[in-house]
Structures are given as structure tokens and as C-alpha cells.
Amino acid sequence: MSEDIIKLRNLKKIYRMGDEKIAAVNNVTLNFERGTVTCLLGKSGSGKSTLLNLISGLEKPTKGEIIIKGLHVERMDETQLAKFRQQYIGFVFQSYNLLGNLTALENVTLPLIFKRVGIKERKERAMEMLKAVGLEKRASHKPSQLSGGQQQRVSIARAFVNNPEIVFADEPTGNLDTKTTYQMMDLMMGLSGKNKQTLIIVTHDMEISDYAQRIVHLSDGRIERIEYNSESIKHSNELGKARREEVK
Amino acid sequence: MSSFDLINMALRNLWKRKLRTFLTVLGVIIGTASIVVMISVGIGMNVGYRQQIEEMGSLYVINVNAPYSSDSNSKEKVQIDTASLEKFRKIEGVEAVTPVLQEYFTLIDGRYVYDTSIMGILPETMEAMGLDVSTGRTLQEGDSMAVVLSAYAKTGFYNPKLSWQYRWNGSQSIEIDPYNDKFQITYDNNYGTKQMDKSIKPKKIQVVGEMKENGQNSYYTVMPIADVEKIVAEREKYQKSKGQTTNTNKKKGVYNSAMVKADDIDSVERIQQELKDMGFETYSLVDYLKQTQETSKMLQMVLGAIGAISLIVAAIGIANTMVMSIYERTREIGVMKVIGATVSDIRRLFLTEAAFIGFMGGLTGVAISYGVSKIINVVGVNMGRQTLSAIPIWLGILGIIFATFVGVAAGFFPAVRATKLSALAAIKTE
Ligand SMILES: Nc1ncnc2c1ncn2[C@@H]1O[C@H](COP(=O)(O)OP(=O)(O)O)[C@@H](O)[C@H]1O
Ligand SMILES: [Mg+2]
């Protein structure tokens, strides 16, 4: 029996726009098992990003509880959140969000710098991560010298360099073509599989959801239904290969 | 985030926006340089005053006078005599003491005469009292009937036979040779004129040196006090024999003034106070120096305030640059927060950048100030002033620290603002 690393209780986020109230996340109760891949699926505006931001503490809920590893995220202050993120969380964004004046290697090193890891160790670890995403030859390149796919690889390396227990990805392949999308997904699956990391991926792309063991369908801020994927690509390399062949 | 990483990142951020950083730093350079140069002029005046005052005489010497009218009801009469001179010698920090006798005698060089103020002192104290010579030597122990000529003697001799109008204007300057001519001295100020009294016999005297110009004592001809007393005694005898009232009601062994030399400039004030407590009147160049220092302190403050205005403008420039930079880097700040930067990391990063702008501006500004100060002094020398601007090391260091502090202060508000950015809103910014 695996434990639930994340527990959401009656989570609610209401945005006020003048007199109008928008319930971006409405009464969500959901658990995430350690080491699993969950996909949040839904149309644009269904509240996927908001839910993800609530879980990662980037936004405060209007109501409800977020308990990660027994800690109440909604009660943390800025400093506690920063330490918490340093410790347990990695992020992959749709728009990569690399720092433009740092090299690929330095971008990957950044979370370790904030965590005060020693110079030698962090360089080794960052280089190792770059190798894992196949960009060791681009270590000293600036983001502007890299393609979209390469930038996203750097961003993935940055998310995993700390070996976080949880990785959040908000539409990580939204800006990439289909072929690169699969490469990226394979990469994340490979990395998270190795260390039994918990992965939460937001997408509106049905194809991507095939990688997840569980698909949470969202609509108007509510959970519409939950689907379990017995044959997730993560577990069946055959399927993955088949898909990649298709694309080629 | 460690300090090393912080500085590294701050420098890279500044380097990335080289031109803007340079322009902001330039503002600080100008601000710092104007403050430092302004203050340096104030200090330079101080140094200049001091040089001028030191030129006037020794800062270590205190002139002591007996009060004009000592209190009639005070038991002990306050006067400068052997006993009080001995008391002066015993004050801590006193190096030398001499009684001073001032007279007005006439020097004779052949047909020419020179009326001069005479200062009689103990010959062995002459050097200690800062009575410097331009040629020859100072008086020494054992000197008798020897003088150090007034600095103005060379051009001061005249022919007493000529009427007043011709003495100065009509004739060419009279050449005297201080070391080869034979000089005589007399208390008869009418010597050589029709009113002279032939019965008064001038005394032979030897010139051993000439006083330096521009000092407060340059116009004195300095003589051993014993010789002066001898001449004065003769004059009194002469005056009595003629039934005249003597023009000195001087008792032997009582003097109207004295000079006291301190071993250190810092003891001058204390010794002066002790002398005052004994009832004497004192005066030293330190009194004068103090006054000029007060004046130049005021001047320094006014000039510094003028310079400060340009540094305030520079501070606004720093604040502006930092705020601009925050707008541009909103997204970057958000990303850093999301991947684990703490509020204090962000604040320190911005403060460090602002501090560096201040520091670099301060460093360059102070360096430039030294150059400007040199130029001002070169101009000053041409104008006949010795020092117009001086930057002591403390001012240089203070300038750099102050500029850095101004940078930090100017960066404070923007830095706090940066920490308040919501990570999420920052990431969403395109
Ligand atoms: N900061 C905000 N202020 C007001 N409304 C917001 C804000 N963020 C999101 N919303 C609204 O909340 C709903 C959910 O948005 P979001 O979570 O971004 O959807 P998704 O990621 O599924 O596209 C949308 O209707 C959106 O307009
Ligand atoms: Mg979204």
C-alpha cells in the first residue's frame, strides 16, 4: 500500500471580477499517491492551472486544505513556501521560463544555488541532469541559442535537478510539435520513474493523458470524472515506441 | 543563496545592462566627486591656513603677558619675573621659556641708520621659539652684542641727514652688507640728525643672521636680553642725569612679556589654560588656527551640502534604474521565487545590485576627485596659494562608503517592491 503524498480537502478558489464571482476551483477533494503520474485534463478555462497553482502554493485557496507530506501548504508564509519548494517541488512551465542571461548549465544550477549547495557538487549534479536530457553539449549556450524543445529539456533538467518528490508541469508541451511532445513526455516519465517521483501534468491534450496512470477530468472547476489507465505508456514501452514510430 | 552567488549574480545582471548601469554609475561618480571635491576645498583651506600660520611662527609657542592692571586687592602681584619664569618652566610639557624685552633702538651702518624694534630674549632659546633666520644663524648660548637683523633691515637703512621726503622716495635703495659692514647700536633715535646727542656713545654690534620674512616676528631685530637690559640701564642713567622721567618704569628682573614653548601642539591649549589660571594673558598661533578652523568648518559644510545635492540626484537615478529593472525582470523574479528563491534572496539581490552601483560610482568618483584636487592645487600654486584642496585618506574612504550606502538606501524601496511581486503574477507576465 502506497501512501498519499498530497491530500486536497474541499479546495475552493473564487476569483472576483467586479460583482461577478468565478469559481475557478470548486470543492475539489483529491489524493495523490506517491510515485504516480496524474493528468489534469479539461478544456481551456476549466480550472486546471488554478488547481495546480493551489497545490504548489503559488496561490492561496479561498477555502479548503492542501496537505503535502503532512504539512498544510495553505498556512505557510512566503519564506516557508520558498524553503518548501526548494525541498520538495520541481516545476516545468509551458513557456519554459528560463533566465535569459544564464547559460543552460547555470539555469539548471539555479535551484541548487538557492538551496546553498556547494559549487562543486551543484555543478556536477547540474551537468549530470543536462546529460540525462541529452544537452551536455549545449551546457554553455544561452536559452536564445536553443530551440523550443531544447529549452524545455533544460527546464525539465532544472525541475528534476533537486530530485524533488513532486514535479508539477503545466502544459509542458503546449508550445511544442507532436514529435517533440512525445520526446518530452518520455523524458519526464524516464526521470520520474527512476526516483519514484510524483508527477502532476496539466494538459488539454488527450494524447498526453495516455502517459498517466490516472486522468482527472475537470470542468468548470469541478472534478467531472476520474479515469484509471491500466495501460499507461509509462508501463508499456511497446506502446510508446509504437506511437513514436507513428509520428515519424 | 550564498553571498558569493549573490554578488556573482548581481554583477552579471549589471553587466547585462551595461549602458544603463554605466549611466547610473556615472551619476554616482559625479555626485561623489562633487561632494569629495567640495569638502576637499574646505579641508584644503584649512591646510592652507595652517601652512600660512606656520609660516608666521611656531604653533608651539605661547606668548605670555602680564595683565595690564593686576587687581589691586590681590595679595600677590601677577608679574613676569624670575620666580614666575621658573614656575612656567615647571609646567608639564614646557620645553623652553624666555623673558621678552621689547625696545626701539637705532642701528648704525656707517652713514646710514635703521630704526628697529628690538626683541630681547635668552639667546639659547631663539631656535626653540621658532624665530627662524633666512641667512646666517640664530642666536646661541654665550652670544653677546650679537643680533639677528630684522627681515626688513636690508631695505630699511636711510640717510638721517636727508629730510623726511628724500629719505624714502628720492634716493635709491641703500645697499648694506650684513656680514661685512661694521654695525653699531644706540638708544638715541635721533642719531645722525641735528638733534643727536654726541655724548651718547653707540655700541659695537655683530650681525649673525637675518630674520625670515613673512613671520609675525620678522620685523624684530633679535638680541640677547642681557644686552638689551644693559642698554636700557644706560639710557635710564642718561635720562636721570638730564632730569628726564625715564620712559621705562621697569624694575630689574621684571619683564612685560615672555615666550613659552610647548613640546607638543596638543599641550599648547592646556599650558595656555594653566598660564591663564595663574592670571597671565596668553596668545598663541593655535588660537588663530582655531578661529580659522571654525570658519573653514562652516565652509566645508556649505560646500558639502552643495555637493550632496548632486549625490541626491544620483540616488534618484539609482532608484529609477532599479525600478525599471524590476519592471523588466518581473518574470525573472517570479521564476526565481517559484524555483526556490526566498524573499530575502530577492531583496538581497536587488540591494546588492544597488550597492554595487553606489560602490563603483564611489570608487571612481573618489579616484577622479584625487585628480581634480591635483589640478585645483596646480592652479592654486599659480595663484600663489600653497594648498587649495586636500583629500585625506579618511575622506576618500568615507566617500566610497557613503556612495555605497546611498546605493543601498536608494535600492531599498525597489528591492522591497520586488519581493512583494507575486510569483504567479510574475510568471504570467509575458
Ligand atoms: N487571476 C485571475 N483572476 C480572475 N480570474 C481568473 C484568474 N486566473 C484564472 N481565472 C479564471 O479562472 C478560470 C480557470 O482558469 P485556469 O485555471 O487558468 O484554466 P485552465 O488552466 O484550465 O485553462 C478561468 O475562467 C479564468 O478566467
Ligand atoms: Mg492553464
XYZ file of C-alpha atoms and ligand atoms in Angstrom:
706
model
C 0.000 0.000 0.000
C 1.399 3.315 -1.016
C 0.767 6.472 0.966
C -0.922 9.628 -0.329
C 1.727 12.314 -0.606
C -0.792 15.057 -1.451
C -4.250 15.438 0.011
C -6.736 18.079 -1.108
C -9.808 18.748 1.047
C -12.792 20.738 -0.252
C -10.491 23.053 -2.127
C -12.079 26.206 -3.454
C -10.723 29.212 -5.311
C -13.031 32.051 -6.151
C -11.957 34.971 -8.310
C -13.871 38.181 -8.008
C -14.223 40.256 -11.133
C -16.246 43.256 -10.029
C -19.554 41.848 -8.902
C -19.034 38.590 -10.695
C -17.580 35.598 -8.885
C -15.774 32.907 -10.793
C -15.220 29.624 -9.009
C -12.054 28.564 -10.791
C -11.698 25.575 -8.472
C -14.855 24.406 -6.796
C -14.864 21.960 -3.919
C -12.136 19.626 -5.056
C -11.230 16.706 -2.814
C -8.493 14.548 -4.241
C -5.467 12.482 -3.139
C -2.232 11.829 -4.974
C -0.366 8.609 -4.334
C 3.407 8.774 -4.054
C 5.215 7.866 -7.243
C 2.228 8.103 -9.549
C 1.576 10.177 -12.643
C -1.684 12.113 -12.650
C -3.013 14.084 -15.549
C -5.367 17.029 -15.062
C -7.403 17.177 -18.234
C -10.000 19.668 -19.295
C -10.969 22.406 -21.683
C -9.331 25.788 -21.523
C -10.698 27.703 -18.550
C -11.773 24.582 -16.681
C -9.509 25.446 -13.730
C -6.549 23.110 -14.317
C -3.839 25.711 -13.877
C -5.554 27.221 -10.871
C -5.719 23.818 -9.197
C -2.047 23.189 -9.885
C -1.075 26.602 -8.541
C -3.069 25.989 -5.390
C -1.317 22.670 -4.771
C 2.127 24.178 -5.290
C 1.349 27.086 -3.000
C 1.671 29.722 -5.708
C -1.874 30.755 -4.936
C -3.836 30.780 -1.705
C -7.157 28.886 -1.720
C -10.364 30.686 -0.792
C -11.324 27.640 1.237
C -10.114 24.136 1.924
C -6.890 22.381 2.811
C -3.775 21.289 0.933
C -1.699 18.796 2.864
C 1.623 17.732 1.377
C 3.736 15.320 3.388
C 1.597 16.171 6.391
C 2.205 19.929 6.050
C -0.541 22.462 5.472
C 0.601 24.370 2.409
C -2.228 26.904 2.642
C -0.970 28.055 6.030
C 2.652 28.642 5.032
C 4.119 32.111 4.705
C 6.356 33.194 1.833
C 9.597 32.073 3.416
C 8.250 28.691 4.451
C 6.894 28.218 0.951
C 10.261 29.048 -0.573
C 12.008 26.504 1.636
C 9.252 24.001 0.921
C 9.682 24.419 -2.824
C 13.458 24.146 -2.532
C 12.980 20.899 -0.699
C 10.174 19.012 -2.380
C 8.990 20.612 -5.580
C 10.018 20.965 -9.203
C 8.235 22.965 -11.905
C 8.001 22.654 -15.668
C 6.239 25.509 -17.441
C 4.596 25.773 -20.815
C 6.781 28.743 -21.705
C 9.984 27.194 -20.267
C 10.720 30.267 -18.143
C 14.476 30.018 -18.359
C 16.545 33.028 -17.309
C 17.813 34.645 -20.484
C 21.187 35.826 -19.248
C 22.200 32.485 -17.779
C 23.568 29.520 -19.710
C 21.745 26.216 -19.858
C 24.007 24.818 -17.158
C 23.509 27.847 -14.909
C 19.750 27.662 -15.346
C 19.800 24.056 -14.199
C 22.070 25.012 -11.287
C 19.797 27.800 -10.060
C 17.583 25.758 -7.683
C 20.758 24.340 -6.124
C 22.153 27.865 -5.684
C 19.054 28.922 -3.763
C 19.388 25.752 -1.736
C 23.034 26.682 -0.948
C 24.521 23.527 -2.397
C 28.317 23.788 -2.723
C 29.825 24.934 -6.023
C 31.473 21.684 -6.933
C 28.557 19.441 -6.092
C 25.966 21.575 -7.799
C 27.997 21.773 -10.983
C 28.300 18.011 -11.088
C 24.653 17.472 -10.420
C 23.554 20.050 -12.989
C 25.878 18.580 -15.601
C 24.535 15.127 -14.856
C 20.998 16.388 -15.374
C 21.927 18.029 -18.650
C 23.412 14.722 -19.759
C 20.210 12.964 -18.777
C 18.220 15.282 -21.034
C 20.836 14.958 -23.788
C 22.077 18.536 -23.756
C 25.555 18.176 -22.283
C 26.996 19.697 -25.441
C 24.811 22.774 -25.029
C 25.748 23.442 -21.428
C 27.219 26.869 -22.125
C 24.533 28.003 -24.544
C 22.108 30.743 -23.663
C 18.374 29.949 -23.989
C 18.134 32.198 -27.046
C 20.560 29.878 -28.814
C 18.397 26.831 -28.178
C 15.272 25.509 -29.921
C 11.946 25.315 -28.087
C 12.362 21.610 -27.457
C 15.887 22.106 -26.152
C 14.748 24.891 -23.877
C 12.056 22.644 -22.468
C 14.669 19.945 -21.871
C 16.714 22.454 -19.889
C 13.601 23.370 -17.967
C 12.928 19.698 -17.245
C 16.514 19.250 -16.099
C 16.041 22.243 -13.792
C 12.815 20.773 -12.370
C 14.459 17.434 -11.604
C 17.946 18.572 -10.519
C 16.927 18.830 -6.894
C 15.496 15.340 -7.036
C 12.165 16.718 -5.780
C 9.455 14.381 -4.600
C 6.799 16.171 -6.605
C 7.044 17.670 -10.076
C 4.359 19.957 -11.480
C 4.061 20.500 -15.195
C 1.544 22.972 -16.626
C 1.015 22.182 -20.290
C 4.689 21.322 -20.684
C 4.293 20.531 -24.358
C 1.833 23.259 -25.243
C 4.369 25.083 -27.379
C 5.979 22.029 -28.970
C 5.266 19.975 -32.055
C 3.935 16.430 -31.778
C 7.229 14.671 -32.197
C 8.963 16.800 -29.586
C 5.957 16.389 -27.332
C 6.492 12.656 -27.191
C 10.202 13.065 -26.612
C 9.482 15.398 -23.740
C 6.918 13.085 -22.194
C 9.236 10.098 -22.493
C 11.956 12.128 -20.847
C 9.799 13.122 -17.903
C 8.483 9.620 -17.495
C 12.012 8.265 -17.546
C 13.294 10.744 -14.991
C 10.351 10.474 -12.626
C 10.212 6.703 -12.933
C 13.808 6.388 -11.817
C 13.288 8.087 -8.470
C 9.618 7.261 -7.922
C 8.620 10.890 -8.156
C 5.039 12.055 -8.094
C 4.155 13.813 -11.295
C 1.159 16.043 -11.926
C 0.715 17.132 -15.514
C -1.845 19.654 -16.723
C -2.930 19.330 -20.315
C -5.829 19.611 -22.660
C -4.193 17.083 -24.964
C -5.799 13.606 -24.830
C -2.687 12.004 -26.263
C -0.545 13.098 -23.353
C -3.010 11.739 -20.890
C -2.128 8.298 -22.168
C 1.104 8.549 -20.198
C -0.697 8.919 -16.888
C -1.957 6.200 -14.595
C -4.830 8.423 -13.628
C -6.689 11.070 -15.531
C -8.712 13.669 -13.624
C -11.235 15.362 -15.893
C -12.038 18.903 -14.826
C -14.939 21.044 -15.921
C -15.905 24.441 -14.520
C -13.598 23.930 -11.575
C -15.111 20.599 -10.543
C -13.955 17.051 -10.932
C -16.129 15.616 -13.682
C -14.775 12.077 -13.501
C -11.614 10.139 -12.752
C -10.260 7.610 -15.173
C -7.617 4.983 -14.438
C -5.300 3.971 -17.216
C -4.201 0.399 -16.809
C -2.021 0.549 -19.865
C -0.254 3.833 -19.318
C 2.692 4.317 -21.639
C 4.908 4.566 -18.671
C 4.367 0.903 -18.063
C 4.281 -0.184 -21.620
C 7.236 0.760 -23.613
C 5.790 -1.079 -26.567
C 3.005 1.413 -26.864
C 5.326 4.326 -26.500
C 7.561 3.087 -29.248
C 4.623 2.379 -31.459
C 3.460 5.968 -31.068
C 6.841 7.383 -31.784
C 7.046 5.266 -34.894
C 3.686 6.624 -35.973
C 4.912 10.171 -35.729
C 7.982 9.502 -37.751
C 21.689 31.896 -1.553
C 25.296 32.411 -0.520
C 26.927 35.849 -0.625
C 29.298 34.690 -3.311
C 26.444 33.627 -5.593
C 24.580 36.782 -4.737
C 27.456 39.031 -5.783
C 28.130 36.953 -8.851
C 24.523 37.183 -9.962
C 24.235 40.873 -9.130
C 27.330 41.671 -11.182
C 26.036 39.665 -14.113
C 22.729 41.457 -14.025
C 24.502 44.804 -14.012
C 26.827 43.685 -16.795
C 23.897 42.545 -18.896
C 22.609 46.108 -18.967
C 25.992 47.708 -19.369
C 24.945 51.022 -20.814
C 22.256 51.689 -18.251
C 24.496 50.573 -15.421
C 27.236 52.819 -16.727
C 24.950 55.837 -16.925
C 23.631 55.244 -13.429
C 27.144 54.785 -12.095
C 28.130 57.969 -13.894
C 25.530 59.833 -11.857
C 27.050 58.481 -8.657
C 30.555 59.318 -9.894
C 29.577 62.925 -10.447
C 27.740 63.067 -7.128
C 30.581 61.552 -5.139
C 33.243 63.593 -6.888
C 31.384 66.841 -6.285
C 30.923 66.119 -2.592
C 34.510 64.985 -2.120
C 35.987 67.855 -4.109
C 33.820 70.395 -2.322
C 34.819 69.075 1.079
C 38.439 68.802 -0.055
C 38.422 72.514 -0.830
C 37.176 73.168 2.688
C 39.887 70.959 4.118
C 42.448 72.408 1.726
C 41.695 75.886 3.012
C 42.271 74.576 6.486
C 45.606 73.087 5.461
C 46.428 76.284 3.604
C 45.611 78.399 6.632
C 47.745 76.149 8.735
C 50.643 76.430 6.344
C 50.269 80.192 6.363
C 50.076 80.285 10.125
C 53.081 78.005 10.487
C 54.886 80.372 8.212
C 54.099 83.120 10.706
C 55.813 81.348 13.515
C 55.851 78.267 15.577
C 52.491 76.819 16.548
C 54.201 75.534 19.674
C 54.974 78.960 21.108
C 52.764 80.791 23.587
C 53.196 84.487 24.198
C 52.613 85.428 27.797
C 51.849 88.918 29.027
C 51.422 90.303 32.480
C 47.935 91.727 32.899
C 47.753 95.469 32.310
C 46.372 96.275 35.694
C 46.583 93.490 38.157
C 43.892 93.542 40.793
C 44.906 95.929 43.494
C 43.395 93.818 46.192
C 45.159 90.622 45.142
C 47.941 89.873 47.537
C 50.420 88.525 45.076
C 51.190 90.778 42.158
C 50.948 88.921 38.874
C 54.099 89.806 37.038
C 56.672 88.129 34.878
C 59.786 87.819 36.993
C 62.399 85.223 37.783
C 60.037 83.399 40.101
C 57.163 83.165 37.663
C 59.522 82.219 34.813
C 60.682 79.364 36.989
C 57.044 78.372 37.514
C 56.497 78.384 33.762
C 59.444 76.032 33.296
C 57.868 73.586 35.716
C 54.552 73.295 33.850
C 54.310 69.866 32.271
C 55.033 69.905 28.562
C 57.015 73.132 28.604
C 60.253 72.812 26.689
C 61.712 76.311 26.863
C 60.939 79.648 28.458
C 62.375 83.063 27.831
C 61.547 86.516 29.156
C 60.999 89.061 26.406
C 62.029 92.660 26.407
C 60.868 94.909 23.605
C 62.653 98.127 22.795
C 63.091 100.552 19.959
C 66.732 101.202 19.099
C 68.610 102.545 16.140
C 71.148 100.519 14.180
C 74.017 102.345 12.537
C 75.879 101.262 9.416
C 78.338 103.994 8.565
C 76.364 106.989 7.352
C 73.104 105.134 7.425
C 70.719 104.279 10.170
C 67.813 101.920 10.666
C 65.248 102.305 13.428
C 64.183 98.905 14.572
C 62.026 97.123 17.087
C 64.219 95.040 19.291
C 63.277 91.758 20.851
C 65.480 90.735 23.689
C 65.402 87.056 24.546
C 67.628 84.421 26.065
C 69.871 83.707 23.062
C 69.840 79.936 23.581
C 66.031 79.832 23.200
C 65.890 81.590 19.861
C 65.776 78.461 17.744
C 63.231 76.756 20.014
C 60.931 79.781 19.813
C 60.679 79.356 16.061
C 62.429 82.621 15.308
C 63.886 81.349 12.047
C 66.600 83.034 10.047
C 66.819 83.331 6.274
C 70.608 83.772 6.290
C 73.262 83.328 8.933
C 72.328 81.649 12.174
C 70.100 82.102 15.176
C 71.473 83.437 18.422
C 73.206 80.873 20.598
C 74.149 80.466 24.182
C 77.045 82.783 25.004
C 76.284 85.306 22.279
C 76.916 88.830 23.415
C 76.374 92.052 21.487
C 75.183 89.950 18.603
C 71.947 90.477 16.668
C 69.807 88.780 14.120
C 68.661 91.573 11.852
C 65.051 92.273 11.089
C 63.958 90.828 7.746
C 63.306 94.381 6.561
C 66.628 95.890 7.649
C 68.194 95.352 4.256
C 65.842 97.851 2.668
C 65.261 99.923 5.778
C 68.514 101.853 6.200
C 68.381 105.515 5.276
C 70.480 108.594 5.453
C 69.360 110.542 8.540
C 70.867 113.758 7.156
C 68.256 113.905 4.414
C 64.898 115.473 5.050
C 61.923 113.128 5.519
C 60.691 113.415 1.933
C 64.008 112.337 0.455
C 64.771 109.534 2.855
C 62.407 107.101 1.171
C 61.465 108.336 -2.251
C 64.369 110.336 -3.541
C 67.349 108.129 -3.020
C 67.959 104.710 -4.432
C 67.832 101.817 -2.041
C 70.858 101.643 0.126
C 72.925 98.526 -0.127
C 74.113 97.114 3.137
C 76.271 94.059 3.690
C 75.092 92.475 6.935
C 78.115 90.272 7.415
C 80.946 92.604 6.439
C 79.751 96.058 7.404
C 80.502 97.312 10.889
C 77.308 97.923 12.836
C 76.625 99.905 15.933
C 73.558 100.253 18.112
C 72.196 103.150 20.124
C 69.169 104.092 22.149
C 69.384 107.574 20.683
C 66.730 107.521 17.989
C 67.936 110.913 16.760
C 71.351 109.572 15.851
C 72.764 111.253 12.757
C 70.256 114.101 12.777
C 70.767 117.595 14.074
C 69.072 116.650 17.333
C 71.508 113.862 18.139
C 73.338 113.916 21.441
C 77.034 113.329 20.831
C 77.501 112.236 24.446
C 75.588 109.066 23.778
C 78.128 106.564 22.574
C 76.829 103.842 20.244
C 77.940 100.312 20.950
C 79.565 97.946 18.503
C 77.422 95.056 17.496
C 77.833 91.975 15.292
C 75.215 90.679 12.892
C 74.972 86.876 12.914
C 71.847 86.379 10.874
C 68.740 87.813 9.241
C 65.147 87.018 10.194
C 62.943 85.115 7.782
C 60.285 87.150 6.012
C 56.507 86.868 6.418
C 56.623 85.728 10.026
C 54.799 87.508 12.801
C 58.217 88.393 14.308
C 60.032 89.230 11.070
C 60.235 92.946 11.765
C 62.077 92.410 15.049
C 65.795 92.577 15.404
C 66.581 89.894 17.956
C 69.185 90.432 20.637
C 70.324 88.688 23.787
C 68.137 90.048 26.563
C 71.139 90.822 28.772
C 72.493 93.252 26.167
C 69.127 94.919 25.831
C 68.946 95.340 29.585
C 72.417 96.832 29.605
C 71.495 99.459 27.022
C 68.234 100.193 28.794
C 70.120 100.703 32.046
C 72.470 103.154 30.361
C 69.550 105.031 28.913
C 67.963 105.312 32.343
C 71.183 106.641 33.791
C 71.403 109.178 30.960
C 67.791 110.229 31.360
C 68.169 110.659 35.115
C 71.274 112.747 34.649
C 69.255 115.008 32.348
C 66.441 115.166 34.860
C 64.064 113.439 32.456
C 61.461 110.989 33.559
C 62.537 107.597 32.469
C 60.284 106.136 29.793
C 60.588 102.680 31.265
C 59.342 102.251 34.758
C 60.930 98.869 34.716
C 62.223 97.188 37.750
C 65.156 94.969 37.182
C 64.233 91.300 36.757
C 60.628 92.130 35.784
C 59.506 91.798 32.207
C 56.265 92.638 30.480
C 56.186 89.504 28.409
C 57.595 86.022 27.949
C 57.518 83.216 25.454
C 56.812 79.616 26.362
C 57.473 76.705 24.019
C 55.342 73.566 24.316
C 56.733 70.152 23.440
C 53.629 69.218 21.505
C 50.884 71.075 19.715
C 48.303 69.264 21.804
C 49.770 70.574 25.048
C 49.588 74.174 23.863
C 45.984 74.632 24.876
C 46.463 73.045 28.272
C 49.576 75.078 29.054
C 47.777 78.217 27.944
C 44.952 77.416 30.333
C 47.363 76.872 33.203
C 49.015 80.217 32.483
C 45.640 81.902 32.371
C 44.786 80.314 35.696
C 47.928 81.960 37.107
C 46.479 85.285 35.991
C 48.525 85.876 32.838
C 47.308 86.816 29.428
C 48.296 84.443 26.683
C 48.219 84.330 22.942
C 49.382 81.688 20.518
C 49.011 80.941 16.852
C 46.899 77.970 17.906
C 44.235 80.489 18.983
C 44.326 81.888 15.500
C 44.374 78.441 13.928
C 41.265 77.552 15.927
C 39.430 80.549 14.573
C 40.292 79.768 11.001
C 39.305 76.169 11.566
C 35.873 77.242 12.747
C 35.472 79.311 9.615
C 36.593 76.567 7.291
C 34.365 74.035 9.057
C 31.386 76.194 8.173
C 32.673 76.490 4.650
C 33.145 72.729 4.413
C 29.578 72.158 5.486
C 28.156 74.596 2.988
C 30.280 73.206 0.160
C 29.487 69.628 1.209
C 25.781 70.408 1.127
C 26.117 71.753 -2.403
C 27.908 68.548 -3.394
C 25.273 66.473 -1.631
C 22.590 67.767 -3.961
C 24.244 66.071 -6.902
C 24.534 62.844 -4.935
C 20.826 63.025 -4.121
C 20.148 63.343 -7.833
C 22.359 60.295 -8.342
C 20.395 58.407 -5.683
C 17.176 59.153 -7.545
C 18.914 57.805 -10.652
C 19.753 54.571 -8.851
C 16.200 54.191 -7.583
C 14.882 54.816 -11.077
C 17.232 52.260 -12.592
C 16.263 49.661 -10.023
C 12.541 50.235 -10.510
C 12.953 49.972 -14.282
C 14.927 46.848 -13.803
C 12.172 45.330 -11.668
C 9.591 46.018 -14.351
C 11.793 44.341 -16.908
C 12.642 41.420 -14.700
C 9.200 40.764 -13.256
C 9.067 37.400 -14.939
C 12.594 36.512 -13.923
C 11.851 37.381 -10.295
C 8.754 35.200 -10.431
C 10.675 32.272 -11.863
C 13.335 32.593 -9.192
C 10.693 32.599 -6.481
C 8.981 29.546 -7.939
C 12.180 27.546 -8.095
C 13.095 28.295 -4.514
C 14.402 31.847 -4.051
C 13.346 33.231 -0.685
C 12.039 36.728 -0.138
C 15.346 37.654 1.423
C 17.267 36.265 -1.571
C 15.336 38.561 -3.894
C 15.714 41.560 -1.613
C 19.425 40.969 -1.139
C 19.926 40.561 -4.858
C 18.440 43.959 -5.618
C 20.159 45.622 -2.692
C 23.474 44.157 -3.808
C 22.998 45.477 -7.317
C 22.172 48.929 -5.980
C 25.102 48.759 -3.560
C 27.446 47.896 -6.411
C 26.259 50.842 -8.448
C 26.943 53.027 -5.429
C 30.283 51.366 -4.727
C 31.595 51.569 -8.277
C 30.418 55.168 -8.539
C 32.003 55.970 -5.199
C 35.304 54.317 -6.061
C 35.590 56.014 -9.434
C 34.262 59.273 -8.040
C 36.895 59.355 -5.311
C 39.642 58.448 -7.809
C 38.512 61.303 -10.038
C 38.348 63.601 -7.027
C 42.046 63.000 -6.357
C 42.768 64.012 -9.944
C 40.577 67.116 -9.742
C 42.180 68.008 -6.419
C 45.642 67.830 -8.053
C 44.508 70.121 -10.850
C 42.967 72.601 -8.422
C 46.228 72.720 -6.496
C 48.293 73.274 -9.632
C 46.029 76.209 -10.419
C 46.286 77.252 -6.761
C 50.074 77.322 -6.843
C 49.897 79.578 -9.874
C 47.599 81.804 -7.875
C 50.111 81.887 -5.050
C 48.249 79.641 -2.641
C 50.020 76.559 -1.403
C 47.086 74.243 -0.911
C 43.545 74.758 -2.147
C 42.262 71.210 -1.976
C 43.253 68.247 0.118
C 41.682 64.782 0.290
C 42.834 62.953 3.396
C 42.523 59.170 3.262
C 39.570 59.199 5.632
C 37.667 61.416 3.214
C 38.370 59.057 0.317
C 37.244 56.007 2.261
C 34.244 57.837 3.659
C 33.303 58.921 0.137
C 33.260 55.319 -1.076
C 31.332 54.085 1.951
C 28.859 56.911 1.678
C 28.236 56.316 -2.019
C 27.696 52.610 -1.334
C 25.315 53.478 1.447
C 23.432 55.857 -0.820
C 23.164 53.000 -3.342
C 21.716 50.661 -0.733
C 19.320 53.322 0.529
C 18.176 54.159 -2.983
C 17.761 50.463 -3.778
C 15.789 49.730 -0.656
C 12.348 50.726 -1.826
C 12.710 48.988 -5.216
C 14.071 45.871 -3.502
C 11.112 45.652 -1.152
C 8.856 46.154 -4.126
C 10.496 43.265 -5.926
C 9.897 40.938 -3.003
C 6.217 41.869 -2.969
C 5.693 40.666 -6.541
C 3.512 37.614 -6.594
C 5.425 34.711 -8.062
C 2.438 33.651 -10.083
C 1.614 37.085 -11.472
C 5.280 37.432 -12.294
C 5.343 34.199 -14.270
C 2.191 35.094 -16.133
C 3.766 38.344 -17.331
C 4.785 37.942 -20.911
N -6.099 35.822 -11.663
C -7.353 35.556 -12.101
N -8.322 36.469 -11.930
C -9.566 36.221 -12.350
N -9.929 35.093 -12.931
C -9.007 34.137 -13.136
C -7.674 34.316 -12.731
N -6.959 33.217 -13.043
C -7.840 32.381 -13.635
N -9.061 32.913 -13.692
C -10.267 32.322 -14.219
O -10.414 31.046 -13.608
C -10.824 30.099 -14.536
C -9.851 28.957 -14.592
O -8.683 29.366 -15.168
P -7.419 28.426 -15.381
O -7.188 27.678 -14.148
O -6.317 29.218 -15.940
O -7.961 27.429 -16.520
P -7.141 26.384 -17.405
O -5.774 26.335 -16.908
O -7.870 25.136 -17.219
O -7.202 26.911 -18.773
C -10.954 30.833 -15.867
O -12.328 31.166 -16.058
C -10.154 32.052 -15.687
O -10.674 33.127 -16.417
Mg -3.955 26.796 -17.912
